[in-house]
Coordinates of C-alpha atoms in Angstrom, one line a residue:
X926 CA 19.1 -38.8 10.7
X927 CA 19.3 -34.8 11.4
X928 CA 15.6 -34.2 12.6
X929 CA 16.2 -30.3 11.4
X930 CA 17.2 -31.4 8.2
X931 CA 14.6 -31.8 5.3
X932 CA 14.7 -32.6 1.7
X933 CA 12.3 -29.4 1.3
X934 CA 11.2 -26.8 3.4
X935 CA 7.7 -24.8 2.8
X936 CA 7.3 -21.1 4.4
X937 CA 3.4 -20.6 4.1
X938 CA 0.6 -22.7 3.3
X939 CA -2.0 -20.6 1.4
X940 CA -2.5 -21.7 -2.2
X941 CA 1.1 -21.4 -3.2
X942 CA 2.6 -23.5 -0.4
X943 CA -0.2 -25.8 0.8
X944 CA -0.8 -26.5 -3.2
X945 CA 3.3 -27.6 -2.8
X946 CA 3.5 -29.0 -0.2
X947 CA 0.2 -31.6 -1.7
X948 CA 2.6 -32.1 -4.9
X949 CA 5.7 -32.3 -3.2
X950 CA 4.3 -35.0 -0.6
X951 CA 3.8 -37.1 -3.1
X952 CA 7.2 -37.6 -4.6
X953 CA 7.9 -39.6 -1.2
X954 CA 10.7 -36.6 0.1
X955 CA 11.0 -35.3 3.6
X956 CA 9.0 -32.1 3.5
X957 CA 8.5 -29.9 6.2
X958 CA 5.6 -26.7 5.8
X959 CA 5.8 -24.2 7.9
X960 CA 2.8 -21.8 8.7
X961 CA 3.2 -18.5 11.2
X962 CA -0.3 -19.1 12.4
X963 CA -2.4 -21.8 13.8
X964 CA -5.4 -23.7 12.6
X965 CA -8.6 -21.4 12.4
X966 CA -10.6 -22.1 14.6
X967 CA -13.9 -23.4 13.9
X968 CA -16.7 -21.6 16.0
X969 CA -19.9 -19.6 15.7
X970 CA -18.1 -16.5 15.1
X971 CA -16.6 -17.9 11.7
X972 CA -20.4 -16.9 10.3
X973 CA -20.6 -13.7 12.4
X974 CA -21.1 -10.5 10.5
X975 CA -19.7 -8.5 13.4
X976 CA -17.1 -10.9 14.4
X977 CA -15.5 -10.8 10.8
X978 CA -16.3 -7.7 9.3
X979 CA -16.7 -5.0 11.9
X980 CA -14.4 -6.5 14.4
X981 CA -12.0 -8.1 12.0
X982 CA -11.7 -11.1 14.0
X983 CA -9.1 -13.1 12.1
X984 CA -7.7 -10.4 10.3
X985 CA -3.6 -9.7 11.1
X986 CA -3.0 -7.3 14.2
X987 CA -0.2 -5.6 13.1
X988 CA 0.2 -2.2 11.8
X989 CA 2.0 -1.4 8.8
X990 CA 2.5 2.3 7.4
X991 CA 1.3 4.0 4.1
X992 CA 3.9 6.1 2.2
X993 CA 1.5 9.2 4.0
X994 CA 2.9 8.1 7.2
X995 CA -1.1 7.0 8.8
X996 CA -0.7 3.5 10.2
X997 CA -3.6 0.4 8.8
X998 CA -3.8 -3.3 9.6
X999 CA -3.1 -5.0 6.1
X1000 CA -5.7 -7.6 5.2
X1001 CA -3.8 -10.6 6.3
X1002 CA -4.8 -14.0 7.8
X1003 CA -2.0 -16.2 9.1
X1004 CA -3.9 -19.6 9.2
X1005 CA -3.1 -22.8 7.5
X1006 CA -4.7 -22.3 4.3
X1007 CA -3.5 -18.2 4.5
X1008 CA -5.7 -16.2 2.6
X1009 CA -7.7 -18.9 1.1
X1010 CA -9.5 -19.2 4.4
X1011 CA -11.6 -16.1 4.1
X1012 CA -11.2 -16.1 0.3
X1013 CA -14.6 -15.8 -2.3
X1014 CA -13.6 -18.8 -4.1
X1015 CA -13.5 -17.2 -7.6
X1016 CA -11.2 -18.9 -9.7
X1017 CA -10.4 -17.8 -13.0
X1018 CA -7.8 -18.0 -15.7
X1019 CA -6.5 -15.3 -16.3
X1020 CA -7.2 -13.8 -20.7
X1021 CA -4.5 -15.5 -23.1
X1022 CA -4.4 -11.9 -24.1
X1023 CA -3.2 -11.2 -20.1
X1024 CA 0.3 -12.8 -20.4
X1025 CA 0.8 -10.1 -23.9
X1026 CA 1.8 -6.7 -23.4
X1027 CA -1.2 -4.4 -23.0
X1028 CA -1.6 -0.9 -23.0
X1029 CA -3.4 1.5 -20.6
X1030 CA -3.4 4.8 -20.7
X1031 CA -1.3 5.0 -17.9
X1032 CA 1.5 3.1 -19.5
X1033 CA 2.1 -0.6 -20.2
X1034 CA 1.3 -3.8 -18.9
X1035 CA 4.4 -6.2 -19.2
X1036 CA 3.8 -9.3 -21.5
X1037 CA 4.6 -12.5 -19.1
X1038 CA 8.2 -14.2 -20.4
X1039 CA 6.2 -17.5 -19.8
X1040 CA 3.1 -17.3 -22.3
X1041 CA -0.7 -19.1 -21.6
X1042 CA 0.2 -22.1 -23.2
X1043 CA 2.6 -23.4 -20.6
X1044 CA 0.0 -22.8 -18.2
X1045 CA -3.2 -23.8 -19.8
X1046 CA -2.4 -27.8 -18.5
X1047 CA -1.5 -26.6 -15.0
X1048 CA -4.3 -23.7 -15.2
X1049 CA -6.9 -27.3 -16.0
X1050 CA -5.2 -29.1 -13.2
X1051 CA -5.7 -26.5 -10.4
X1052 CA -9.4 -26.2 -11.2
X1053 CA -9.9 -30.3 -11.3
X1054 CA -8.1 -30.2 -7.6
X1055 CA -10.0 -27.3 -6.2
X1056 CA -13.4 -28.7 -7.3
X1057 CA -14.1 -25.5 -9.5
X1058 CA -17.1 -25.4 -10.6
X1059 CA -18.0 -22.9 -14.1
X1060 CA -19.2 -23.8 -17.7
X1061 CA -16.9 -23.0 -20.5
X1062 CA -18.0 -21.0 -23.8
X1063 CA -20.2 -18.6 -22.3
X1064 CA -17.7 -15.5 -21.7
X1065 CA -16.3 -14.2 -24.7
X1066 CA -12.9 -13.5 -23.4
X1067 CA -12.0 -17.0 -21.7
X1068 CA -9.2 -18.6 -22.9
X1069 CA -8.2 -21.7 -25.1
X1070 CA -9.0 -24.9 -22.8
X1071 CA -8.8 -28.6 -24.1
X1072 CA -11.4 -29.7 -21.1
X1073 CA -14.3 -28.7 -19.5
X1074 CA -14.7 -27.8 -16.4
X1075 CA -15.2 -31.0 -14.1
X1076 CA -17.7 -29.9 -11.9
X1077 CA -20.9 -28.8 -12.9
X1078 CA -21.9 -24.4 -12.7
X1079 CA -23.4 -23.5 -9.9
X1080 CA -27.1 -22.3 -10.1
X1081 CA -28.4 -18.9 -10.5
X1082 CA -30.9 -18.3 -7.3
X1083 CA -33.9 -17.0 -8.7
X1084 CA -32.8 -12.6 -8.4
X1085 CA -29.4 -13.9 -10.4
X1086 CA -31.6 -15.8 -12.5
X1087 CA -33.2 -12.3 -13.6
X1088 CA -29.8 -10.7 -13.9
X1089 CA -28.4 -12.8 -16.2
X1090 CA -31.3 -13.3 -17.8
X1091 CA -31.6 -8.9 -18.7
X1092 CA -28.0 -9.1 -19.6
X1093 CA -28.0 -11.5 -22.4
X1094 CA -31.5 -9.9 -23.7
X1095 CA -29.3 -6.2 -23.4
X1096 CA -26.8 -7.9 -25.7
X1097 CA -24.2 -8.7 -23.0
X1098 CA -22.6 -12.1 -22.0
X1099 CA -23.0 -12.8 -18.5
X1100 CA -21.4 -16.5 -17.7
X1101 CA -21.5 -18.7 -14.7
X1102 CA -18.3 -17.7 -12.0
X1103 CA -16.1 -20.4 -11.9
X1104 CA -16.0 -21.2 -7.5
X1105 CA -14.0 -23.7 -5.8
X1106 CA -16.5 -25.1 -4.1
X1107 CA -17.5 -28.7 -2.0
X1108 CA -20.6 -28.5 -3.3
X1109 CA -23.5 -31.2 -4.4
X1110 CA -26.6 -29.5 -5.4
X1111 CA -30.1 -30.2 -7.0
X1112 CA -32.4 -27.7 -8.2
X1113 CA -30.4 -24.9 -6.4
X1114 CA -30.6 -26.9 -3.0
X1115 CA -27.8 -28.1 -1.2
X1116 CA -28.3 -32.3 -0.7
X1117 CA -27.7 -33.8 2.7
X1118 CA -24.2 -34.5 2.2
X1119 CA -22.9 -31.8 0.9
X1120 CA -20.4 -29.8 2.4
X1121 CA -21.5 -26.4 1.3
X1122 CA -24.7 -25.2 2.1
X1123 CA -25.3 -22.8 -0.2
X1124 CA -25.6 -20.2 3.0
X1125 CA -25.2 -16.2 2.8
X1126 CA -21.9 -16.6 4.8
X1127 CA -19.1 -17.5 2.3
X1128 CA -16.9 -14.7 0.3
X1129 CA -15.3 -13.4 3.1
X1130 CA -16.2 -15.7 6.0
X1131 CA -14.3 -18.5 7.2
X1132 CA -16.5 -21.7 6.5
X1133 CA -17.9 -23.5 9.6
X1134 CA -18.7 -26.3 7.5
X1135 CA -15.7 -26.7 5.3
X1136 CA -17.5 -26.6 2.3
X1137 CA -15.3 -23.3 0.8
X1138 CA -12.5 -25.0 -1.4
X1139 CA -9.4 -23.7 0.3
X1140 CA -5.7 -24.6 0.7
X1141 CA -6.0 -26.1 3.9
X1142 CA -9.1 -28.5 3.1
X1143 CA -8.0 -29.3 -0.7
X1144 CA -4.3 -29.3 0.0
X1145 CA -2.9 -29.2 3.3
X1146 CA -4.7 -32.0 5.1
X1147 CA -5.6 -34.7 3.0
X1148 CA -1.6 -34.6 2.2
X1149 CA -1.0 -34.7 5.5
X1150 CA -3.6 -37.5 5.9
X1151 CA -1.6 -39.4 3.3
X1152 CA 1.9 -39.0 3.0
X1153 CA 3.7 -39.0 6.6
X1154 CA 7.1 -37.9 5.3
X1155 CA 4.6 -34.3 5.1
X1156 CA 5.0 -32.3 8.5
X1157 CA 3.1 -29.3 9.3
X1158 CA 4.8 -27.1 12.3
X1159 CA 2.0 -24.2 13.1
X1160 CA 2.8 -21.3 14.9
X1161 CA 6.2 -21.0 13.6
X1162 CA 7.3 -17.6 12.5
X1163 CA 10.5 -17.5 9.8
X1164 CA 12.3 -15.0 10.7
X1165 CA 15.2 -15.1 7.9
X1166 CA 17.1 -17.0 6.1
X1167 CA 20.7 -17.5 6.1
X1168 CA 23.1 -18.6 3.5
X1169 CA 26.0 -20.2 2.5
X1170 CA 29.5 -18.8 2.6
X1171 CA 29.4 -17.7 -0.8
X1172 CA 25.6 -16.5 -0.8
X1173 CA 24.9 -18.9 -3.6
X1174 CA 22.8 -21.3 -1.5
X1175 CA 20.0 -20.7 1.5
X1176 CA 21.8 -23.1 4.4
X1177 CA 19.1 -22.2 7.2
X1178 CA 15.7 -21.1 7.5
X1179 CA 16.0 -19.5 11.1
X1180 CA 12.2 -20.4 13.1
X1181 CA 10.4 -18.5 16.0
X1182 CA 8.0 -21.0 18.1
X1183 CA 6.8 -20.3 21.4
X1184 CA 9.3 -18.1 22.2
X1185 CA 12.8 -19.8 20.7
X1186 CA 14.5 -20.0 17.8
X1187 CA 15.3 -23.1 15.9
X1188 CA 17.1 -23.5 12.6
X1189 CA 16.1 -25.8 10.0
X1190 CA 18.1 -27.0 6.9
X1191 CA 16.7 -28.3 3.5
X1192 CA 18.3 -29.0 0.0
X1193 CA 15.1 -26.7 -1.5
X1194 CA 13.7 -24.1 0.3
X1195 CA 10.5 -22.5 -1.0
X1196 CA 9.1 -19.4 0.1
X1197 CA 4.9 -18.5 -0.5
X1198 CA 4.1 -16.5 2.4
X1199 CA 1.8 -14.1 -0.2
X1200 CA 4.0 -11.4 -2.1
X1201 CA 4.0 -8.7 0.5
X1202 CA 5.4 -11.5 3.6
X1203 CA 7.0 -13.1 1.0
X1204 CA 9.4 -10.0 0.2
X1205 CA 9.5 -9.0 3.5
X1206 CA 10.9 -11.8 4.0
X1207 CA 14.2 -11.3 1.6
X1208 CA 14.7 -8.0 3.0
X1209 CA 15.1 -8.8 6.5
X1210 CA 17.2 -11.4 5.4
X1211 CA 19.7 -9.1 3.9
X1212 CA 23.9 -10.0 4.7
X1213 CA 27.2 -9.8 3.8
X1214 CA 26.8 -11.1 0.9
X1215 CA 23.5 -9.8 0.2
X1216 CA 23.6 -6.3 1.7
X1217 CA 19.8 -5.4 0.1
X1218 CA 18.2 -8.3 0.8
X1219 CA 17.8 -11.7 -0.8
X1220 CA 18.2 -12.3 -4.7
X1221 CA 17.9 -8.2 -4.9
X1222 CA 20.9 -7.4 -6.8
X1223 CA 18.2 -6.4 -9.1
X1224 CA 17.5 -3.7 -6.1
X1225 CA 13.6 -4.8 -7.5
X1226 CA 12.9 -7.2 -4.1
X1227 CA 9.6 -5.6 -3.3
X1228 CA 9.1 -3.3 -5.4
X1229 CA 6.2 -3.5 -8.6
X1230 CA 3.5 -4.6 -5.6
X1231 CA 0.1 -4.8 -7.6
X1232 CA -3.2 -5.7 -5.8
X1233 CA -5.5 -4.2 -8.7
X1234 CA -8.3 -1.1 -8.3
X1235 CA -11.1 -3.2 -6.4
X1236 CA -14.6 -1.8 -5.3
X1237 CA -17.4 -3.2 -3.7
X1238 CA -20.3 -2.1 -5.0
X1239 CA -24.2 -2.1 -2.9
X1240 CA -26.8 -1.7 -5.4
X1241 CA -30.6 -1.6 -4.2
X1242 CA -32.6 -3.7 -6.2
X1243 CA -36.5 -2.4 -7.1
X1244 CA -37.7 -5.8 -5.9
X1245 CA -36.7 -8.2 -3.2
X1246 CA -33.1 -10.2 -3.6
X1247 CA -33.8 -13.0 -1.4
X1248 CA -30.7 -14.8 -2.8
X1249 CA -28.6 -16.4 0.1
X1250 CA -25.2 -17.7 -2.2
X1251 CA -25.3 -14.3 -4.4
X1252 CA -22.0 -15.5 -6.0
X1253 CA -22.6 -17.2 -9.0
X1254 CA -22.2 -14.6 -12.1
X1255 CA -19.8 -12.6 -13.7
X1256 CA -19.4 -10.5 -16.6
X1257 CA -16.2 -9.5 -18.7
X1258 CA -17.5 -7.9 -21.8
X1259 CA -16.1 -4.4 -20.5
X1260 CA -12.7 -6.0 -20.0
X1261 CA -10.5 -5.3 -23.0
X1262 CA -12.8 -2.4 -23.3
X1263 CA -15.6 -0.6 -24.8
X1264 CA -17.7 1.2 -27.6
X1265 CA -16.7 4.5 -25.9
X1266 CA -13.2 3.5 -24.7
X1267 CA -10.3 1.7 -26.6
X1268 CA -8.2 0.4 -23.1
X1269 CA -9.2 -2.6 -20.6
X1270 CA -11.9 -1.6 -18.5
X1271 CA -11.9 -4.9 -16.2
X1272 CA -14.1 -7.5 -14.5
X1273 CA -17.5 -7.5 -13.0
X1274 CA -18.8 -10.5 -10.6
X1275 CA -20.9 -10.9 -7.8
X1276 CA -20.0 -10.4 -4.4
X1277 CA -21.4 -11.7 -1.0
X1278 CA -24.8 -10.9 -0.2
X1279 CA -25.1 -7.9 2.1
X1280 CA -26.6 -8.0 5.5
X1281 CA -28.3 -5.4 7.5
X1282 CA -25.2 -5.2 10.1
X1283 CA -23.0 -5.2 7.2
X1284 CA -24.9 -2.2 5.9
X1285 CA -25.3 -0.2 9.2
X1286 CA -21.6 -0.7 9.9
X1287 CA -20.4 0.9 6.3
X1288 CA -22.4 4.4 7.2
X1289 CA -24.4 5.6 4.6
X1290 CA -25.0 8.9 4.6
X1291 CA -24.6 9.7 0.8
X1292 CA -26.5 6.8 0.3
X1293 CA -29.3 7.1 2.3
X1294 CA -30.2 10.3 1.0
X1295 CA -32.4 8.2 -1.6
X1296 CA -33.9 6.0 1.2
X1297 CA -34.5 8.2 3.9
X1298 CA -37.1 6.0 5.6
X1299 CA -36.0 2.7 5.2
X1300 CA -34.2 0.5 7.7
X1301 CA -30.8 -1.3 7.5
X1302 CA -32.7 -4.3 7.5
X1303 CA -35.3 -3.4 4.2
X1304 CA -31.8 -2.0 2.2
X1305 CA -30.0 -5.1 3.2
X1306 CA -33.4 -7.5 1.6
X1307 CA -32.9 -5.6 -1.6
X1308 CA -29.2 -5.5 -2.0
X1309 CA -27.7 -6.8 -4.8
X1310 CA -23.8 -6.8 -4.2
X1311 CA -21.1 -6.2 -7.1
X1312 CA -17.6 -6.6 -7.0
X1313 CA -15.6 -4.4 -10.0
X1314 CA -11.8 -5.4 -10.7
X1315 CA -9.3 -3.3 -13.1
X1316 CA -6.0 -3.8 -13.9
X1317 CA -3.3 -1.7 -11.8
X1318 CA 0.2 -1.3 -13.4
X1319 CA 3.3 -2.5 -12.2
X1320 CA 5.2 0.2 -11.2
X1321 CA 8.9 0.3 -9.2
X1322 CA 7.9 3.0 -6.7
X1323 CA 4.9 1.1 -5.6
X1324 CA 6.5 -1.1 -2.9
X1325 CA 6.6 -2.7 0.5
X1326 CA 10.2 -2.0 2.5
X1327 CA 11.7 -1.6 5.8
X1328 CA 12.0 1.6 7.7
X1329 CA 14.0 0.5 10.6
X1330 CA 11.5 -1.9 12.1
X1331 CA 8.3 -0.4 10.7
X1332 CA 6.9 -2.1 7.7
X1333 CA 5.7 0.7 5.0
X1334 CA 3.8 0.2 2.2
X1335 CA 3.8 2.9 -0.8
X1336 CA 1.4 2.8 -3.6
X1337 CA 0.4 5.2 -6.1
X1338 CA -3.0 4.6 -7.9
X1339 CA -3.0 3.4 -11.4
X1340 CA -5.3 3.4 -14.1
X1341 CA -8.2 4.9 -12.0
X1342 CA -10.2 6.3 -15.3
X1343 CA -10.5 2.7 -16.0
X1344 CA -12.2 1.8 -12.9
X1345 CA -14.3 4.7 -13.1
X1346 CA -15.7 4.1 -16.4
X1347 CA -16.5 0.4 -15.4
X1348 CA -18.8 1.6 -12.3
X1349 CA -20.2 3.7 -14.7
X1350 CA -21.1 1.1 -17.2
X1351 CA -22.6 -1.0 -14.3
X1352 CA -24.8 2.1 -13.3
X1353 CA -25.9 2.0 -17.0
X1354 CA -26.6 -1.2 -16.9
X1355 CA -28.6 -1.1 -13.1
X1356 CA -31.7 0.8 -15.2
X1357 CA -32.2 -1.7 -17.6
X1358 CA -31.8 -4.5 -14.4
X1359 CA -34.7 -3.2 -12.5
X1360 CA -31.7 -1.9 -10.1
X1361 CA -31.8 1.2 -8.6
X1362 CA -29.1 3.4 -10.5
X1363 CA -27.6 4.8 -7.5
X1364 CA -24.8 2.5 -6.2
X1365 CA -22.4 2.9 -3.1
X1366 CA -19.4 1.6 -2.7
X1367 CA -18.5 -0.7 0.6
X1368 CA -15.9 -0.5 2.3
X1369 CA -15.9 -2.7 4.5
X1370 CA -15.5 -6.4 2.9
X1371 CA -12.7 -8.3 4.4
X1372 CA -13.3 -6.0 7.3
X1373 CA -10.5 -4.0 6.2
X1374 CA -10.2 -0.5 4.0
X1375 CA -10.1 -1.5 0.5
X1376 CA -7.5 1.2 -0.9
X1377 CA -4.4 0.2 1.2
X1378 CA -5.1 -2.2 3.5
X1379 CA -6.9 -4.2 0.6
X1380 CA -4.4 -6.9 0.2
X1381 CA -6.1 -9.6 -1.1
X1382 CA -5.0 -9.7 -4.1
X1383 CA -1.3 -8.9 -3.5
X1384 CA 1.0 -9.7 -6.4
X1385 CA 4.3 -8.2 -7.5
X1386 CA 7.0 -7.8 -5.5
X1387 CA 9.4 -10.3 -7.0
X1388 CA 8.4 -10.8 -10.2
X1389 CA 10.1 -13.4 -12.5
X1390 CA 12.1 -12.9 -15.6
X1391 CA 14.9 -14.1 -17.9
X1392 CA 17.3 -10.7 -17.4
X1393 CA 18.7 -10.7 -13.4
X1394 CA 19.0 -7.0 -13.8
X1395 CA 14.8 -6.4 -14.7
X1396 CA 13.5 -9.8 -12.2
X1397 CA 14.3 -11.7 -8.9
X1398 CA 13.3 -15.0 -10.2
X1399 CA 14.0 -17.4 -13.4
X1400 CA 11.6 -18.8 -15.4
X1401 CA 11.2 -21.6 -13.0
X1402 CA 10.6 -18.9 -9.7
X1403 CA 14.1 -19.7 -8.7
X1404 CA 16.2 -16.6 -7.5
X1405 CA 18.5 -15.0 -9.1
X1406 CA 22.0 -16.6 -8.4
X1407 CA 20.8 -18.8 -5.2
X1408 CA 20.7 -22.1 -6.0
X1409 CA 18.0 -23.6 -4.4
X1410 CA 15.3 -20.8 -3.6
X1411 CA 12.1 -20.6 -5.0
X1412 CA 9.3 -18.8 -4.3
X1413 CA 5.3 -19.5 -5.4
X1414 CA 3.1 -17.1 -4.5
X1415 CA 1.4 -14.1 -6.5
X1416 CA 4.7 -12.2 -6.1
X1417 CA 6.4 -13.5 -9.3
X1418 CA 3.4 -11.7 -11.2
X1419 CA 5.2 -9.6 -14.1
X1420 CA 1.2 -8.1 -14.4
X1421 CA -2.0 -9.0 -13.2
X1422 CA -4.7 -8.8 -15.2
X1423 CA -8.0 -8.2 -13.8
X1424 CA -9.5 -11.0 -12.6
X1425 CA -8.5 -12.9 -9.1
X1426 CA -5.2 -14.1 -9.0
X1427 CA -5.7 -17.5 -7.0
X1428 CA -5.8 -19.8 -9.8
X1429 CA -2.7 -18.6 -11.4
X1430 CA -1.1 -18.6 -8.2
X1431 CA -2.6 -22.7 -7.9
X1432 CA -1.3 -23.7 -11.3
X1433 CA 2.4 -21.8 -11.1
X1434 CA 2.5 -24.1 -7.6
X1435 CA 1.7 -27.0 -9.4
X1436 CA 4.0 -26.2 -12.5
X1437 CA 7.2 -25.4 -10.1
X1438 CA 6.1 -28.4 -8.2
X1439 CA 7.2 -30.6 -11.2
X1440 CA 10.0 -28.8 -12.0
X1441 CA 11.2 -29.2 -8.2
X1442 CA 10.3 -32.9 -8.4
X1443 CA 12.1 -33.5 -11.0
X1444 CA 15.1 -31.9 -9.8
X1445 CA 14.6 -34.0 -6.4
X1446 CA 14.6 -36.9 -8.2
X1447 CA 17.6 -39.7 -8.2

């Protein structure tokens, strides 16, 4: 047997390759996954404020350059279980209404050639193997589901509590976030058992106690644990891949390790290294045959990057927030739009609970002007933490390219009146919430820059379609005219909504997964 040659080879293990590689495993084929970095590693820093947000501990070291030419690191962690690892654990659907065209004022938001019902059985799926935990039928907007959710909501701490409580009596729907979570409570309290701990250190932190449901502790390892035909190589770069004589088939996926270069073969080779790596990836594997890049005849390989209009919003509560797990609501009744306003305004939720390093390290000094006397510490015991989501649009100038060796990433905001008119419709609400009214926007959460290095929710860059001239990928996330390439990560997005893209991503895995299955099969 060739050790280097494998039914199926994986590049990334975030949600969209660890999620394959747990279906893949178990149709009994030789798979190999291939992750850049190494296990996280489990230490007292994982629930450090400093450590992770001021001194971006496990975030990329790289630099990459916006289209203005100033250089960021993008908010990338190479880990097995990628992104996931520091990830909130929000996982929603996105509308029905999402996968339809939809208009913004800035233009249009491209209907999905693969419509809500395909996905609703995957979308149920995902959620029953990342232990999500929500309550259908409270938000308005959600879409059709045959099930509920398996695992129970998670309780409101007793701040939330009042929050929720002032929004339904103002008229509006708040609804229990749907988290993928190892979680067994009672009465708000986490039992001896449990994983999770219902502590302050999870959206954005690593989890020292593997309670956060992420692609390494769903997916990755209990495949590995059970199917040996899995292996997992860490610390292996891809650096391209190669193809056949006729370009019509990948015939090498070319590996850095420790220093040297080893080429691996496979009859299926899927790529999820997260839309931005993902189509860096087919650029620098550009040849002869495919002088642009890989499957870009289209010339649209990285181009149409999304990661919505994201802000983190610090609130100061009139009384105390004691809460510890602060993420637990959301609230979508702004999202198609408003009384004053006929477009999509977006998504509210909760976000991590601030802490008093957290809050010294953003510098305040618009904000402080209406607590001039009160420490970090008394701000941070009143915070009340928001995070707002709108839509971006899709457009071909926003992109992620080569220039020589540089990596540059151009991106032109999008539907920004949206976004402001949803932090206005939260200020409106703060008054009525016994909030302060006066809100100010963090900018540190994932101890990166929101506006350009904020890549969390990258999506976009090789987005799938029936027409090879408009898309990079078929219906199933195969390219364009090569064979045996696929790719499952958020890059296939056509458009993104506005709510987090992991569970789309999680349920596309697991619908190519049996599409690749069933092509692997005798």
């Amino acid at each position: 047997m060739n050790d280097e040659h494998y039914d199926v080879i994986i590049v990334g293990s975030g949600p969209g390759g660890g999620t394959m590689a747990w279906r893949l495993a178990q149709t009994g084929k030789r798979i190999l996954l291939l992750e850049r970095g190494d296990y996280l590693p489990r230490e007292r820093e994982n629930w450090d404020t400093q450590a992770v947000f001021m001194d971006a501990r496990y975030q990329a070291k790289e630099l990459w350059y916006s289209s203005d030419g100033n250089s960021f690191h993008p908010g990338l962690h190479y880990f097995v279980g990628g992104n996931s690892k520091v990830y909130g654990g929000v996982l929603l659907r996105l509308r029905a209404q999402d996968f339809d065209e939809i208009r913004h004022p800035d233009g249009i938001s491209p209907g999905w050639p693969v419509k809500y019902d395909a996905f609703e059985p995957y979308y149920q799926a995902a959620e029953e193997l990342y232990h999500v935990h929500g309550l259908r039928g409270e938000d308005p907007t959600e879409p059709p589901s045959k099930k509920p959710y398996a695992y129970p909501p998670l309780t409101h701490e007793p701040r939330i509590q009042e929050l929720f409580d002032g929004l339904k009596r103002e008229g509006h729907h708040p609804f229990h976030l749907p988290v993928g979570i190892l979680l067994d409570e009672q009465d708000g309290h986490a039992l001896p058992h449990s994983p999770c701990i219902r502590c302050n250190a999870f959206d954005g932190y690593p989890c020292l106690t593997n309670g956060k449901a992420d692609a390494q502790i769903i997916c990755v390892d209990p495949a590995l644990k059970a199917h040996d035909n899995l292996t997992l190589r860490t610390n292996s770069k891809v650096m391209r891949l190669t193809t056949d004589s006729n370009g019509a088939r990948i015939s090498g996926v070319e590996v850095l390790s420790d220093d040297r270069t080893t080429t691996f073969t496979a009859d299926i080779v899927v790529v999820a290294c997260g839309a931005l790596s993902s189509a860096l990836l087919m650029l620098r594997s550009g040849n002869n045959d495919h002088p642009n890049g890989l499957a870009n005849s289209s010339g649209l390989v990285g181009r149409n990057y999304m990661r919505h209009n994201n802000t983190t919003i610090l609130a100061i509560s009139q009384t105390p927030n004691p809460t510890r797990f602060q993420k637990t609501l959301g609230l979508n009744d702004f999202y198609f739009g408003a009384d004053d306003w006929d477009f999509p305004l977006g998504h509210i939720q909760m976000v991590g609970k601030s802490d008093g390093t957290q809050i010294h390290g953003e510098g305040l000094p618009g904000f402080l002007q209406w607590f001039p006397n009160k420490p970090f510490e008394w701000l941070a015991q009143h915070s009340i933490d928001f995070w707002l989501t709108s839509e971006d649009l899709p457009l071909p100038q926003n992109r992620i390219f080569y220039d020589g060796d540089r990596v540059n990433l151009d991106l032109t905001p999008t539907n920004l009146e949206a976004h402001r008119r949803l932090k206005q419709k939260l200020r409106d609400l703060s008054g009525k919430l016994n909030v302060h009214p006066h809100l100010f926007e963090r900018s540190l959460y994932l101890g990166k820059d929101v506006p350009i290095g904020g890549t969390a929710h990258q999506a976009g860059t090789l987005r799938f379609g029936t027409d090879p001239k408009q898309s990079v990928l078929d219906l199933n996330c195969k390219a364009h005219g090569i064979d045996n390439l696929y790719v499952t990560d958020a890059s296939f997005f056509p458009s993104i909504g506005a709510v987090n893209p992991t569970l789309t991503i999680i349920a596309n895995a697991l619908r190519v997964g049996d599409h690749i299955a069933e092509r692997l099969s005798p």
